[in-house]
Amino acid sequence: MTAMTKVKGLATAASFAATLLVGGVTYASAKEVTLTMAVPDWPPTRIMKKFFDEQYKPKSGNTVKLDVDFIPWPDFYTRVNASLTSGEKKYNFIVSDSQWLGAFVEGGYFRKINDLIDADPELKATMESMHPAVLNAYSTYPNSTPNYYGFPQFPDVLVTYGRKDVLCNDDEQAAFKAKYNEKLPCTGEEIDAMDWNTFEHVGEFFQRKKGDKLAGQVLDDDFYGIAYQAGKGYDFSTSSVHTFVWEHGGGIWDETKAPTGHAEGVVNSPKSIEGMEHFLKLLKYMPPVVKTGTMDIFVSDQLFREGKVAMNIDWIGLGEASLDPKTSKVADKLVFGLAPGLRGPDGKVNRTSQIGGQPFVLTTWTTPEQIKEAVGFVKWWLSPDIQHQFAAAGGQSAIKSVYSDPKYVTYRPWDRAWANSLDWQKDMWHVPQFFELLTQQQDQYDLAITGKQDAKTTLDNIAKFQEDLLKNDGLIQ
C-alpha cells in the first residue's frame, strides 16, 4: 500500500466517522446552530418558546438553540429598529409586525423567502393552506403581491369580551329591554349579532357609580359598560379608527393603487369623517382614562380583568390572562363573540376590521445553516399537530384544515368567533414610510380622543400630511 493510498483510506474513514445515522437517515456531523430572535412579550410568543424548549427536535440532527429577546409591546418597534439600523446584526429571526415589512425590506434587513417556498413543496403547501387575509397581511410586500417575506407566526383578530354574570342577570335584562326595547346581548351568539348601536347602548346602560347596584350587588367602585383601545402609543387608536372608517365606507391611503391613489379626498372623505365621529361618540361611555389618550390594549384588558367593565373589544392574543383566576377577577364569568359591526339599511351587519398578528421574518445576514434550521422550525410550528396544540394553549391558527376542524372551537371560549372573523380583516400600509404615517396619525387621533379637535380637522390634517409625504417620496403622482 502506498503512502497516498493510506492517506486516502484515512480520509475515507474519517469522512465515514463524521456521519450520523439518525432515524434511518444519514446526516453530516451534528452542529450547534443558534437562532437569535426578537419577539413581542405576550402569551403567543411565550407559548412558542415553551413549545420549542419542550418539543422541538430538528430533523437535521443539529443542536438548535432558540435565543429569544422578549420585548414589551410599547418598545418593540423602536428596539428592533435600533438594532437593525445600527448594523449590529444581532437578530437573524424576528417576529415582525406586518406594517414593518416595507421599511425593513427596502432597508435591506428582511430576506425575501420566495426561493425557500419554491424549493420546498411541503412549505409551499403550508403557505397555500393559509387564509388569504392572513397571508396577504403577514407575508407580502408590496401588499397583496406574490412577493413573500414572512411566515405567519400568530394570527390575531379583535373580539368582544363580555361578563355574562352582568349581561345575563335577569334584572339587568329586564331594565335594558324596558329602556331600549331590545335584548341585552348575553350569549356568544347574541354578541355575534350585536351592532355598534347596541354596543353603545350597553355602554350607556352600564354606567354606574360607587354605591349603585349592579346585578343585585352594591358597587364599591365606579363601573362602565364598554372599553375599546384608544391609546396614543404605537398603533392602538389606529386599529380602532380604521375599523370605523372602513365600515362607514371611507378609506385609508391604498398602497395597491400607487402611484395614482391619493390620500386627500380619501382619508378625509365625508364617509371617513363619519366613521371617526362614530368612534369618538362611544368614548363617553368608557372609563375616564380614555380621555387621557392612554387606554391602550393593555389598559382596557386590565380594566376588564379587574371587573370594571361589562364589555371590552380586544385582541385574542391577550385572552389568556382573563381566563386565569390569578390575574382575573372575572375568570369564571366570561363570554366571547364577534366584534360589533355597522348595521346597514338592509338590516345586515357590515364588519371590516384592522387585522392583528405577526409573521416570522429572516434577516438578510442569516447564514445558510441558520436559514435551513429556521425553515425547519417554521415547518414544525405550522404543522397541523403543533398548530392544534398552540390553539389549545391559547393561540390561533390561520391554516384552514386546523381552524375548520370541529374540535378547534373547544380549545378556548373565543375560538367560536375566530374563523368567522377572518374574511373581513384588512391591514394598514406596508410601505417604507409606514412609521411616519403611523406616528403623525396617532398624534392627530390623540388630539381628537382627548377633545382638542374634531374629526374633520383631524382627518384633514392627516390627509394633507400623507399626501405631501407620499408625493414627495414618489408614491403619489
PDB file of C-alpha atoms in Angstrom, residues 65-356:
ATOM      1  CA  LYS A  65     -30.967  26.792  20.227  1.00  0.00           C
ATOM      2  CA  LEU A  66     -33.674  29.480  20.094  1.00  0.00           C
ATOM      3  CA  ASP A  67     -32.288  32.537  21.887  1.00  0.00           C
ATOM      4  CA  VAL A  68     -35.272  34.866  22.376  1.00  0.00           C
ATOM      5  CA  ASP A  69     -35.392  38.513  23.394  1.00  0.00           C
ATOM      6  CA  PHE A  70     -38.873  39.199  24.800  1.00  0.00           C
ATOM      7  CA  ILE A  71     -39.515  42.916  24.270  1.00  0.00           C
ATOM      8  CA  PRO A  72     -42.515  44.817  25.740  1.00  0.00           C
ATOM      9  CA  TRP A  73     -45.013  45.837  23.056  1.00  0.00           C
ATOM     10  CA  PRO A  74     -44.687  49.630  23.585  1.00  0.00           C
ATOM     11  CA  ASP A  75     -40.918  49.374  22.958  1.00  0.00           C
ATOM     12  CA  PHE A  76     -40.953  46.620  20.377  1.00  0.00           C
ATOM     13  CA  TYR A  77     -40.624  48.606  17.147  1.00  0.00           C
ATOM     14  CA  THR A  78     -38.107  51.120  18.481  1.00  0.00           C
ATOM     15  CA  ARG A  79     -35.803  48.443  19.860  1.00  0.00           C
ATOM     16  CA  VAL A  80     -35.926  46.253  16.760  1.00  0.00           C
ATOM     17  CA  ASN A  81     -35.458  49.281  14.514  1.00  0.00           C
ATOM     18  CA  ALA A  82     -32.482  50.429  16.579  1.00  0.00           C
ATOM     19  CA  SER A  83     -30.879  47.001  16.345  1.00  0.00           C
ATOM     20  CA  LEU A  84     -31.393  46.627  12.592  1.00  0.00           C
ATOM     21  CA  THR A  85     -30.282  50.120  11.631  1.00  0.00           C
ATOM     22  CA  SER A  86     -27.249  50.094  13.951  1.00  0.00           C
ATOM     23  CA  GLY A  87     -25.596  47.386  11.886  1.00  0.00           C
ATOM     24  CA  GLU A  88     -25.075  45.083  14.865  1.00  0.00           C
ATOM     25  CA  LYS A  89     -26.745  42.158  13.051  1.00  0.00           C
ATOM     26  CA  LYS A  90     -27.928  40.687  16.349  1.00  0.00           C
ATOM     27  CA  TYR A  91     -31.131  39.041  15.166  1.00  0.00           C
ATOM     28  CA  ASN A  92     -31.451  36.500  12.386  1.00  0.00           C
ATOM     29  CA  PHE A  93     -35.073  35.666  13.118  1.00  0.00           C
ATOM     30  CA  ILE A  94     -37.742  38.219  14.126  1.00  0.00           C
ATOM     31  CA  VAL A  95     -41.446  38.152  14.894  1.00  0.00           C
ATOM     32  CA  SER A  96     -42.270  41.342  12.992  1.00  0.00           C
ATOM     33  CA  ASP A  97     -45.435  43.380  12.820  1.00  0.00           C
ATOM     34  CA  SER A  98     -46.858  43.281   9.291  1.00  0.00           C
ATOM     35  CA  GLN A  99     -46.639  47.037   8.733  1.00  0.00           C
ATOM     36  CA  TRP A 100     -42.864  46.927   9.193  1.00  0.00           C
ATOM     37  CA  LEU A 101     -42.325  44.866   6.050  1.00  0.00           C
ATOM     38  CA  GLY A 102     -41.788  47.666   3.540  1.00  0.00           C
ATOM     39  CA  ALA A 103     -39.439  49.688   5.735  1.00  0.00           C
ATOM     40  CA  PHE A 104     -37.191  46.768   6.598  1.00  0.00           C
ATOM     41  CA  VAL A 105     -37.293  45.154   3.158  1.00  0.00           C
ATOM     42  CA  GLU A 106     -36.271  48.390   1.468  1.00  0.00           C
ATOM     43  CA  GLY A 107     -33.706  48.969   4.207  1.00  0.00           C
ATOM     44  CA  GLY A 108     -32.063  45.681   3.244  1.00  0.00           C
ATOM     45  CA  TYR A 109     -32.835  43.876   6.508  1.00  0.00           C
ATOM     46  CA  PHE A 110     -35.622  41.378   5.748  1.00  0.00           C
ATOM     47  CA  ARG A 111     -34.929  38.471   3.401  1.00  0.00           C
ATOM     48  CA  LYS A 112     -37.286  37.533   0.586  1.00  0.00           C
ATOM     49  CA  ILE A 113     -38.455  33.930   1.040  1.00  0.00           C
ATOM     50  CA  ASN A 114     -39.946  33.009  -2.341  1.00  0.00           C
ATOM     51  CA  ASP A 115     -36.930  30.834  -3.155  1.00  0.00           C
ATOM     52  CA  LEU A 116     -37.312  28.937   0.108  1.00  0.00           C
ATOM     53  CA  ILE A 117     -41.005  28.337  -0.515  1.00  0.00           C
ATOM     54  CA  ASP A 118     -40.491  27.278  -4.146  1.00  0.00           C
ATOM     55  CA  ALA A 119     -37.728  24.839  -3.181  1.00  0.00           C
ATOM     56  CA  ASP A 120     -39.816  23.080  -0.548  1.00  0.00           C
ATOM     57  CA  PRO A 121     -43.139  21.533  -1.661  1.00  0.00           C
ATOM     58  CA  GLU A 122     -44.171  20.901   1.940  1.00  0.00           C
ATOM     59  CA  LEU A 123     -43.575  24.526   2.922  1.00  0.00           C
ATOM     60  CA  LYS A 124     -45.310  25.746  -0.236  1.00  0.00           C
ATOM     61  CA  ALA A 125     -48.380  23.657   0.529  1.00  0.00           C
ATOM     62  CA  THR A 126     -48.434  25.032   4.074  1.00  0.00           C
ATOM     63  CA  MET A 127     -48.311  28.637   2.851  1.00  0.00           C
ATOM     64  CA  GLU A 128     -51.066  27.949   0.330  1.00  0.00           C
ATOM     65  CA  SER A 129     -53.231  26.486   3.105  1.00  0.00           C
ATOM     66  CA  MET A 130     -53.338  29.839   4.930  1.00  0.00           C
ATOM     67  CA  HIS A 131     -56.375  32.081   4.911  1.00  0.00           C
ATOM     68  CA  PRO A 132     -55.630  34.720   2.222  1.00  0.00           C
ATOM     69  CA  ALA A 133     -56.284  37.683   4.543  1.00  0.00           C
ATOM     70  CA  VAL A 134     -53.551  36.432   6.850  1.00  0.00           C
ATOM     71  CA  LEU A 135     -51.122  35.586   4.063  1.00  0.00           C
ATOM     72  CA  ASN A 136     -51.527  39.000   2.420  1.00  0.00           C
ATOM     73  CA  ALA A 137     -51.146  40.872   5.696  1.00  0.00           C
ATOM     74  CA  TYR A 138     -48.214  38.965   7.191  1.00  0.00           C
ATOM     75  CA  SER A 139     -46.207  37.846   4.193  1.00  0.00           C
ATOM     76  CA  THR A 140     -46.398  40.244   1.256  1.00  0.00           C
ATOM     77  CA  TYR A 141     -44.568  43.367   0.164  1.00  0.00           C
ATOM     78  CA  PRO A 142     -45.760  45.252  -1.770  1.00  0.00           C
ATOM     79  CA  ASN A 143     -49.024  44.424  -0.070  1.00  0.00           C
ATOM     80  CA  SER A 144     -51.096  41.671  -1.702  1.00  0.00           C
ATOM     81  CA  THR A 145     -48.421  40.800  -4.284  1.00  0.00           C
ATOM     82  CA  PRO A 146     -46.740  37.373  -4.635  1.00  0.00           C
ATOM     83  CA  ASN A 147     -43.532  38.711  -3.074  1.00  0.00           C
ATOM     84  CA  TYR A 148     -43.184  36.905   0.244  1.00  0.00           C
ATOM     85  CA  TYR A 149     -41.107  37.952   3.224  1.00  0.00           C
ATOM     86  CA  GLY A 150     -42.910  36.479   6.218  1.00  0.00           C
ATOM     87  CA  PHE A 151     -44.168  33.152   7.555  1.00  0.00           C
ATOM     88  CA  PRO A 152     -47.314  33.640   9.703  1.00  0.00           C
ATOM     89  CA  GLN A 153     -46.424  33.162  13.386  1.00  0.00           C
ATOM     90  CA  PHE A 154     -49.527  34.258  15.280  1.00  0.00           C
ATOM     91  CA  PRO A 155     -52.706  35.455  13.540  1.00  0.00           C
ATOM     92  CA  ASP A 156     -54.963  37.698  15.612  1.00  0.00           C
ATOM     93  CA  VAL A 157     -58.306  39.488  15.396  1.00  0.00           C
ATOM     94  CA  LEU A 158     -60.405  41.685  17.648  1.00  0.00           C
ATOM     95  CA  VAL A 159     -63.258  40.012  19.535  1.00  0.00           C
ATOM     96  CA  THR A 160     -65.754  41.074  22.187  1.00  0.00           C
ATOM     97  CA  TYR A 161     -65.062  40.026  25.777  1.00  0.00           C
ATOM     98  CA  GLY A 162     -68.187  40.030  27.964  1.00  0.00           C
ATOM     99  CA  ARG A 163     -69.172  39.415  31.587  1.00  0.00           C
ATOM    100  CA  LYS A 164     -72.079  37.004  31.491  1.00  0.00           C
ATOM    101  CA  ASP A 165     -72.819  37.442  35.231  1.00  0.00           C
ATOM    102  CA  VAL A 166     -73.738  41.056  34.465  1.00  0.00           C
ATOM    103  CA  LEU A 167     -75.090  40.698  30.934  1.00  0.00           C
ATOM    104  CA  CYS A 168     -77.282  37.677  31.730  1.00  0.00           C
ATOM    105  CA  ASN A 169     -78.673  38.965  35.041  1.00  0.00           C
ATOM    106  CA  ASP A 170     -82.482  38.891  34.938  1.00  0.00           C
ATOM    107  CA  ASP A 171     -82.904  42.352  36.460  1.00  0.00           C
ATOM    108  CA  GLU A 172     -80.394  43.926  34.079  1.00  0.00           C
ATOM    109  CA  GLN A 173     -82.005  42.114  31.156  1.00  0.00           C
ATOM    110  CA  ALA A 174     -85.442  43.466  32.048  1.00  0.00           C
ATOM    111  CA  ALA A 175     -84.213  47.021  32.624  1.00  0.00           C
ATOM    112  CA  PHE A 176     -82.281  47.057  29.331  1.00  0.00           C
ATOM    113  CA  LYS A 177     -85.321  45.783  27.433  1.00  0.00           C
ATOM    114  CA  ALA A 178     -87.515  48.434  29.046  1.00  0.00           C
ATOM    115  CA  LYS A 179     -85.086  51.246  28.185  1.00  0.00           C
ATOM    116  CA  TYR A 180     -84.044  50.319  24.626  1.00  0.00           C
ATOM    117  CA  ASN A 181     -86.713  47.862  23.516  1.00  0.00           C
ATOM    118  CA  GLU A 182     -84.048  45.357  22.569  1.00  0.00           C
ATOM    119  CA  LYS A 183     -82.421  42.280  24.050  1.00  0.00           C
ATOM    120  CA  LEU A 184     -79.279  42.816  26.117  1.00  0.00           C
ATOM    121  CA  PRO A 185     -76.701  40.502  24.448  1.00  0.00           C
ATOM    122  CA  CYS A 186     -75.817  37.720  26.846  1.00  0.00           C
ATOM    123  CA  THR A 187     -74.755  34.604  24.936  1.00  0.00           C
ATOM    124  CA  GLY A 188     -71.959  34.306  22.419  1.00  0.00           C
ATOM    125  CA  GLU A 189     -74.492  34.043  19.610  1.00  0.00           C
ATOM    126  CA  GLU A 190     -76.253  37.233  20.735  1.00  0.00           C
ATOM    127  CA  ILE A 191     -72.936  39.076  20.908  1.00  0.00           C
ATOM    128  CA  ASP A 192     -72.191  37.821  17.382  1.00  0.00           C
ATOM    129  CA  ALA A 193     -75.317  39.622  16.175  1.00  0.00           C
ATOM    130  CA  MET A 194     -74.522  42.871  18.023  1.00  0.00           C
ATOM    131  CA  ASP A 195     -74.053  46.086  16.070  1.00  0.00           C
ATOM    132  CA  TRP A 196     -72.382  49.315  17.199  1.00  0.00           C
ATOM    133  CA  ASN A 197     -75.748  50.791  18.159  1.00  0.00           C
ATOM    134  CA  THR A 198     -76.372  48.038  20.707  1.00  0.00           C
ATOM    135  CA  PHE A 199     -72.755  48.262  21.879  1.00  0.00           C
ATOM    136  CA  GLU A 200     -73.310  51.976  22.543  1.00  0.00           C
ATOM    137  CA  HIS A 201     -76.475  51.165  24.481  1.00  0.00           C
ATOM    138  CA  VAL A 202     -74.513  48.680  26.607  1.00  0.00           C
ATOM    139  CA  GLY A 203     -72.026  51.462  27.314  1.00  0.00           C
ATOM    140  CA  GLU A 204     -74.696  53.942  28.341  1.00  0.00           C
ATOM    141  CA  PHE A 205     -76.764  51.445  30.311  1.00  0.00           C
ATOM    142  CA  PHE A 206     -73.953  50.135  32.497  1.00  0.00           C
ATOM    143  CA  GLN A 207     -72.520  53.450  33.585  1.00  0.00           C
ATOM    144  CA  ARG A 208     -72.830  53.090  37.344  1.00  0.00           C
ATOM    145  CA  LYS A 209     -71.373  54.973  40.288  1.00  0.00           C
ATOM    146  CA  LYS A 210     -69.946  53.619  43.504  1.00  0.00           C
ATOM    147  CA  GLY A 211     -72.902  52.729  45.732  1.00  0.00           C
ATOM    148  CA  ASP A 212     -75.202  51.907  42.780  1.00  0.00           C
ATOM    149  CA  LYS A 213     -76.433  48.377  42.242  1.00  0.00           C
ATOM    150  CA  LEU A 214     -75.090  46.117  39.513  1.00  0.00           C
ATOM    151  CA  ALA A 215     -76.689  42.708  39.017  1.00  0.00           C
ATOM    152  CA  GLY A 216     -78.121  42.951  42.531  1.00  0.00           C
ATOM    153  CA  GLN A 217     -74.825  43.873  44.221  1.00  0.00           C
ATOM    154  CA  VAL A 218     -73.822  47.280  45.627  1.00  0.00           C
ATOM    155  CA  LEU A 219     -70.760  48.600  43.818  1.00  0.00           C
ATOM    156  CA  ASP A 220     -67.675  49.566  45.792  1.00  0.00           C
ATOM    157  CA  ASP A 221     -66.261  51.417  42.769  1.00  0.00           C
ATOM    158  CA  ASP A 222     -67.471  53.087  39.566  1.00  0.00           C
ATOM    159  CA  PHE A 223     -68.437  50.723  36.745  1.00  0.00           C
ATOM    160  CA  TYR A 224     -68.524  51.203  32.964  1.00  0.00           C
ATOM    161  CA  GLY A 225     -70.285  49.499  30.098  1.00  0.00           C
ATOM    162  CA  ILE A 226     -67.652  49.345  27.368  1.00  0.00           C
ATOM    163  CA  ALA A 227     -63.943  49.633  26.628  1.00  0.00           C
ATOM    164  CA  TYR A 228     -62.069  49.746  23.313  1.00  0.00           C
ATOM    165  CA  GLN A 229     -58.472  50.687  22.605  1.00  0.00           C
ATOM    166  CA  ALA A 230     -57.869  54.425  22.199  1.00  0.00           C
ATOM    167  CA  GLY A 231     -54.201  54.857  23.073  1.00  0.00           C
ATOM    168  CA  LYS A 232     -51.634  57.227  21.594  1.00  0.00           C
ATOM    169  CA  GLY A 233     -48.829  54.666  21.738  1.00  0.00           C
ATOM    170  CA  TYR A 234     -47.834  52.530  18.757  1.00  0.00           C
ATOM    171  CA  ASP A 235     -50.930  51.694  16.608  1.00  0.00           C
ATOM    172  CA  PHE A 236     -53.604  51.389  19.276  1.00  0.00           C
ATOM    173  CA  SER A 237     -56.098  54.096  18.290  1.00  0.00           C
ATOM    174  CA  THR A 238     -55.360  53.499  14.598  1.00  0.00           C
ATOM    175  CA  SER A 239     -56.575  49.920  14.920  1.00  0.00           C
ATOM    176  CA  SER A 240     -59.903  51.178  16.258  1.00  0.00           C
ATOM    177  CA  VAL A 241     -60.422  54.174  13.960  1.00  0.00           C
ATOM    178  CA  HIS A 242     -59.605  52.212  10.793  1.00  0.00           C
ATOM    179  CA  THR A 243     -62.404  49.797  11.629  1.00  0.00           C
ATOM    180  CA  PHE A 244     -65.000  52.578  11.841  1.00  0.00           C
ATOM    181  CA  VAL A 245     -63.694  54.360   8.750  1.00  0.00           C
ATOM    182  CA  TRP A 246     -63.886  51.194   6.643  1.00  0.00           C
ATOM    183  CA  GLU A 247     -67.309  50.161   7.921  1.00  0.00           C
ATOM    184  CA  HIS A 248     -68.762  53.585   7.121  1.00  0.00           C
ATOM    185  CA  GLY A 249     -67.480  53.337   3.550  1.00  0.00           C
ATOM    186  CA  GLY A 250     -64.414  55.545   3.981  1.00  0.00           C
ATOM    187  CA  GLY A 251     -60.810  54.574   3.441  1.00  0.00           C
ATOM    188  CA  ILE A 252     -57.159  54.952   4.228  1.00  0.00           C
ATOM    189  CA  TRP A 253     -54.461  55.615   1.641  1.00  0.00           C
ATOM    190  CA  ASP A 254     -54.352  52.462  -0.515  1.00  0.00           C
ATOM    191  CA  GLU A 255     -50.804  51.493  -1.459  1.00  0.00           C
ATOM    192  CA  THR A 256     -52.056  48.987  -4.028  1.00  0.00           C
ATOM    193  CA  LYS A 257     -53.288  51.961  -6.088  1.00  0.00           C
ATOM    194  CA  ALA A 258     -49.935  53.759  -6.118  1.00  0.00           C
ATOM    195  CA  PRO A 259     -48.998  55.997  -7.820  1.00  0.00           C
ATOM    196  CA  THR A 260     -52.485  57.181  -8.818  1.00  0.00           C
ATOM    197  CA  GLY A 261     -54.221  56.633  -5.482  1.00  0.00           C
ATOM    198  CA  HIS A 262     -54.390  59.713  -3.260  1.00  0.00           C
ATOM    199  CA  ALA A 263     -54.668  60.338   0.467  1.00  0.00           C
ATOM    200  CA  GLU A 264     -56.515  63.643   0.172  1.00  0.00           C
ATOM    201  CA  GLY A 265     -60.132  63.070  -0.670  1.00  0.00           C
ATOM    202  CA  VAL A 266     -59.960  59.512   0.702  1.00  0.00           C
ATOM    203  CA  VAL A 267     -58.552  59.743   4.220  1.00  0.00           C
ATOM    204  CA  ASN A 268     -60.692  62.845   4.849  1.00  0.00           C
ATOM    205  CA  SER A 269     -63.722  61.903   2.758  1.00  0.00           C
ATOM    206  CA  PRO A 270     -67.173  62.548   4.253  1.00  0.00           C
ATOM    207  CA  LYS A 271     -67.572  58.812   4.899  1.00  0.00           C
ATOM    208  CA  SER A 272     -64.197  58.617   6.662  1.00  0.00           C
ATOM    209  CA  ILE A 273     -65.123  61.594   8.846  1.00  0.00           C
ATOM    210  CA  GLU A 274     -68.467  59.974   9.622  1.00  0.00           C
ATOM    211  CA  GLY A 275     -66.663  56.816  10.722  1.00  0.00           C
ATOM    212  CA  MET A 276     -64.285  58.656  13.026  1.00  0.00           C
ATOM    213  CA  GLU A 277     -67.136  60.698  14.527  1.00  0.00           C
ATOM    214  CA  HIS A 278     -68.910  57.431  15.296  1.00  0.00           C
ATOM    215  CA  PHE A 279     -65.829  56.121  17.117  1.00  0.00           C
ATOM    216  CA  LEU A 280     -65.436  59.345  19.126  1.00  0.00           C
ATOM    217  CA  LYS A 281     -69.098  59.201  20.115  1.00  0.00           C
ATOM    218  CA  LEU A 282     -68.506  55.967  22.032  1.00  0.00           C
ATOM    219  CA  LEU A 283     -65.716  57.350  24.221  1.00  0.00           C
ATOM    220  CA  LYS A 284     -68.079  58.993  26.710  1.00  0.00           C
ATOM    221  CA  TYR A 285     -69.275  55.559  27.819  1.00  0.00           C
ATOM    222  CA  MET A 286     -65.785  54.236  28.517  1.00  0.00           C
ATOM    223  CA  PRO A 287     -63.658  54.548  31.677  1.00  0.00           C
ATOM    224  CA  PRO A 288     -62.369  58.133  32.078  1.00  0.00           C
ATOM    225  CA  VAL A 289     -58.772  57.089  31.416  1.00  0.00           C
ATOM    226  CA  VAL A 290     -59.768  57.021  27.738  1.00  0.00           C
ATOM    227  CA  LYS A 291     -59.827  60.844  27.680  1.00  0.00           C
ATOM    228  CA  THR A 292     -56.132  60.908  28.591  1.00  0.00           C
ATOM    229  CA  GLY A 293     -55.204  59.072  25.407  1.00  0.00           C
ATOM    230  CA  THR A 294     -53.590  56.232  27.338  1.00  0.00           C
ATOM    231  CA  MET A 295     -56.231  53.498  27.132  1.00  0.00           C
ATOM    232  CA  ASP A 296     -54.244  51.079  25.019  1.00  0.00           C
ATOM    233  CA  ILE A 297     -54.947  47.360  24.619  1.00  0.00           C
ATOM    234  CA  PHE A 298     -53.260  46.553  27.929  1.00  0.00           C
ATOM    235  CA  VAL A 299     -55.156  49.149  29.955  1.00  0.00           C
ATOM    236  CA  SER A 300     -58.555  48.137  28.556  1.00  0.00           C
ATOM    237  CA  ASP A 301     -57.660  44.483  29.164  1.00  0.00           C
ATOM    238  CA  GLN A 302     -56.665  45.231  32.757  1.00  0.00           C
ATOM    239  CA  LEU A 303     -59.868  47.175  33.424  1.00  0.00           C
ATOM    240  CA  PHE A 304     -61.898  44.239  32.147  1.00  0.00           C
ATOM    241  CA  ARG A 305     -59.968  41.703  34.234  1.00  0.00           C
ATOM    242  CA  GLU A 306     -60.421  43.902  37.307  1.00  0.00           C
ATOM    243  CA  GLY A 307     -64.181  43.650  36.855  1.00  0.00           C
ATOM    244  CA  LYS A 308     -64.755  47.328  36.000  1.00  0.00           C
ATOM    245  CA  VAL A 309     -66.244  46.913  32.505  1.00  0.00           C
ATOM    246  CA  ALA A 310     -69.163  44.900  31.122  1.00  0.00           C
ATOM    247  CA  MET A 311     -67.737  44.519  27.586  1.00  0.00           C
ATOM    248  CA  ASN A 312     -64.281  45.023  26.119  1.00  0.00           C
ATOM    249  CA  ILE A 313     -63.166  44.736  22.499  1.00  0.00           C
ATOM    250  CA  ASP A 314     -59.612  43.441  22.401  1.00  0.00           C
ATOM    251  CA  TRP A 315     -57.206  41.080  20.690  1.00  0.00           C
ATOM    252  CA  ILE A 316     -57.432  37.338  21.212  1.00  0.00           C
ATOM    253  CA  GLY A 317     -53.711  37.393  21.990  1.00  0.00           C
ATOM    254  CA  LEU A 318     -54.467  38.936  25.385  1.00  0.00           C
ATOM    255  CA  GLY A 319     -57.213  36.491  26.287  1.00  0.00           C
ATOM    256  CA  GLU A 320     -55.266  34.049  28.426  1.00  0.00           C
ATOM    257  CA  ALA A 321     -54.952  36.481  31.340  1.00  0.00           C
ATOM    258  CA  SER A 322     -58.750  36.817  31.513  1.00  0.00           C
ATOM    259  CA  LEU A 323     -59.130  33.057  31.956  1.00  0.00           C
ATOM    260  CA  ASP A 324     -56.600  32.820  34.771  1.00  0.00           C
ATOM    261  CA  PRO A 325     -58.047  33.322  38.291  1.00  0.00           C
ATOM    262  CA  LYS A 326     -54.636  34.586  39.396  1.00  0.00           C
ATOM    263  CA  THR A 327     -54.857  37.553  37.038  1.00  0.00           C
ATOM    264  CA  SER A 328     -58.597  37.940  36.518  1.00  0.00           C
ATOM    265  CA  LYS A 329     -61.488  38.644  38.876  1.00  0.00           C
ATOM    266  CA  VAL A 330     -63.888  37.594  36.136  1.00  0.00           C
ATOM    267  CA  ALA A 331     -62.231  34.332  35.065  1.00  0.00           C
ATOM    268  CA  ASP A 332     -65.396  32.295  35.709  1.00  0.00           C
ATOM    269  CA  LYS A 333     -67.785  34.859  34.228  1.00  0.00           C
ATOM    270  CA  LEU A 334     -66.662  35.116  30.599  1.00  0.00           C
ATOM    271  CA  VAL A 335     -68.464  35.054  27.286  1.00  0.00           C
ATOM    272  CA  PHE A 336     -66.940  35.887  23.890  1.00  0.00           C
ATOM    273  CA  GLY A 337     -68.299  36.869  20.498  1.00  0.00           C
ATOM    274  CA  LEU A 338     -67.540  38.705  17.288  1.00  0.00           C
ATOM    275  CA  ALA A 339     -66.553  42.356  17.384  1.00  0.00           C
ATOM    276  CA  PRO A 340     -69.576  44.582  16.596  1.00  0.00           C
ATOM    277  CA  GLY A 341     -70.291  45.893  13.111  1.00  0.00           C
ATOM    278  CA  LEU A 342     -72.294  48.625  11.416  1.00  0.00           C
ATOM    279  CA  ARG A 343     -75.865  47.668  10.542  1.00  0.00           C
ATOM    280  CA  GLY A 344     -76.919  48.880   7.122  1.00  0.00           C
ATOM    281  CA  PRO A 345     -80.323  49.874   5.736  1.00  0.00           C
ATOM    282  CA  ASP A 346     -80.834  46.272   4.600  1.00  0.00           C
ATOM    283  CA  GLY A 347     -80.516  45.066   8.196  1.00  0.00           C
ATOM    284  CA  LYS A 348     -77.221  43.283   7.572  1.00  0.00           C
ATOM    285  CA  VAL A 349     -74.201  43.952   9.782  1.00  0.00           C
ATOM    286  CA  ASN A 350     -71.106  45.109   7.895  1.00  0.00           C
ATOM    287  CA  ARG A 351     -67.873  44.138   9.579  1.00  0.00           C
ATOM    288  CA  THR A 352     -64.444  45.217   8.369  1.00  0.00           C
ATOM    289  CA  SER A 353     -61.612  45.267  10.860  1.00  0.00           C
ATOM    290  CA  GLN A 354     -57.932  46.031  11.252  1.00  0.00           C
ATOM    291  CA  ILE A 355     -56.110  42.708  11.420  1.00  0.00           C
ATOM    292  CA  GLY A 356     -53.613  41.993  14.188  1.00  0.00           C
TER     293      GLY A 356
END
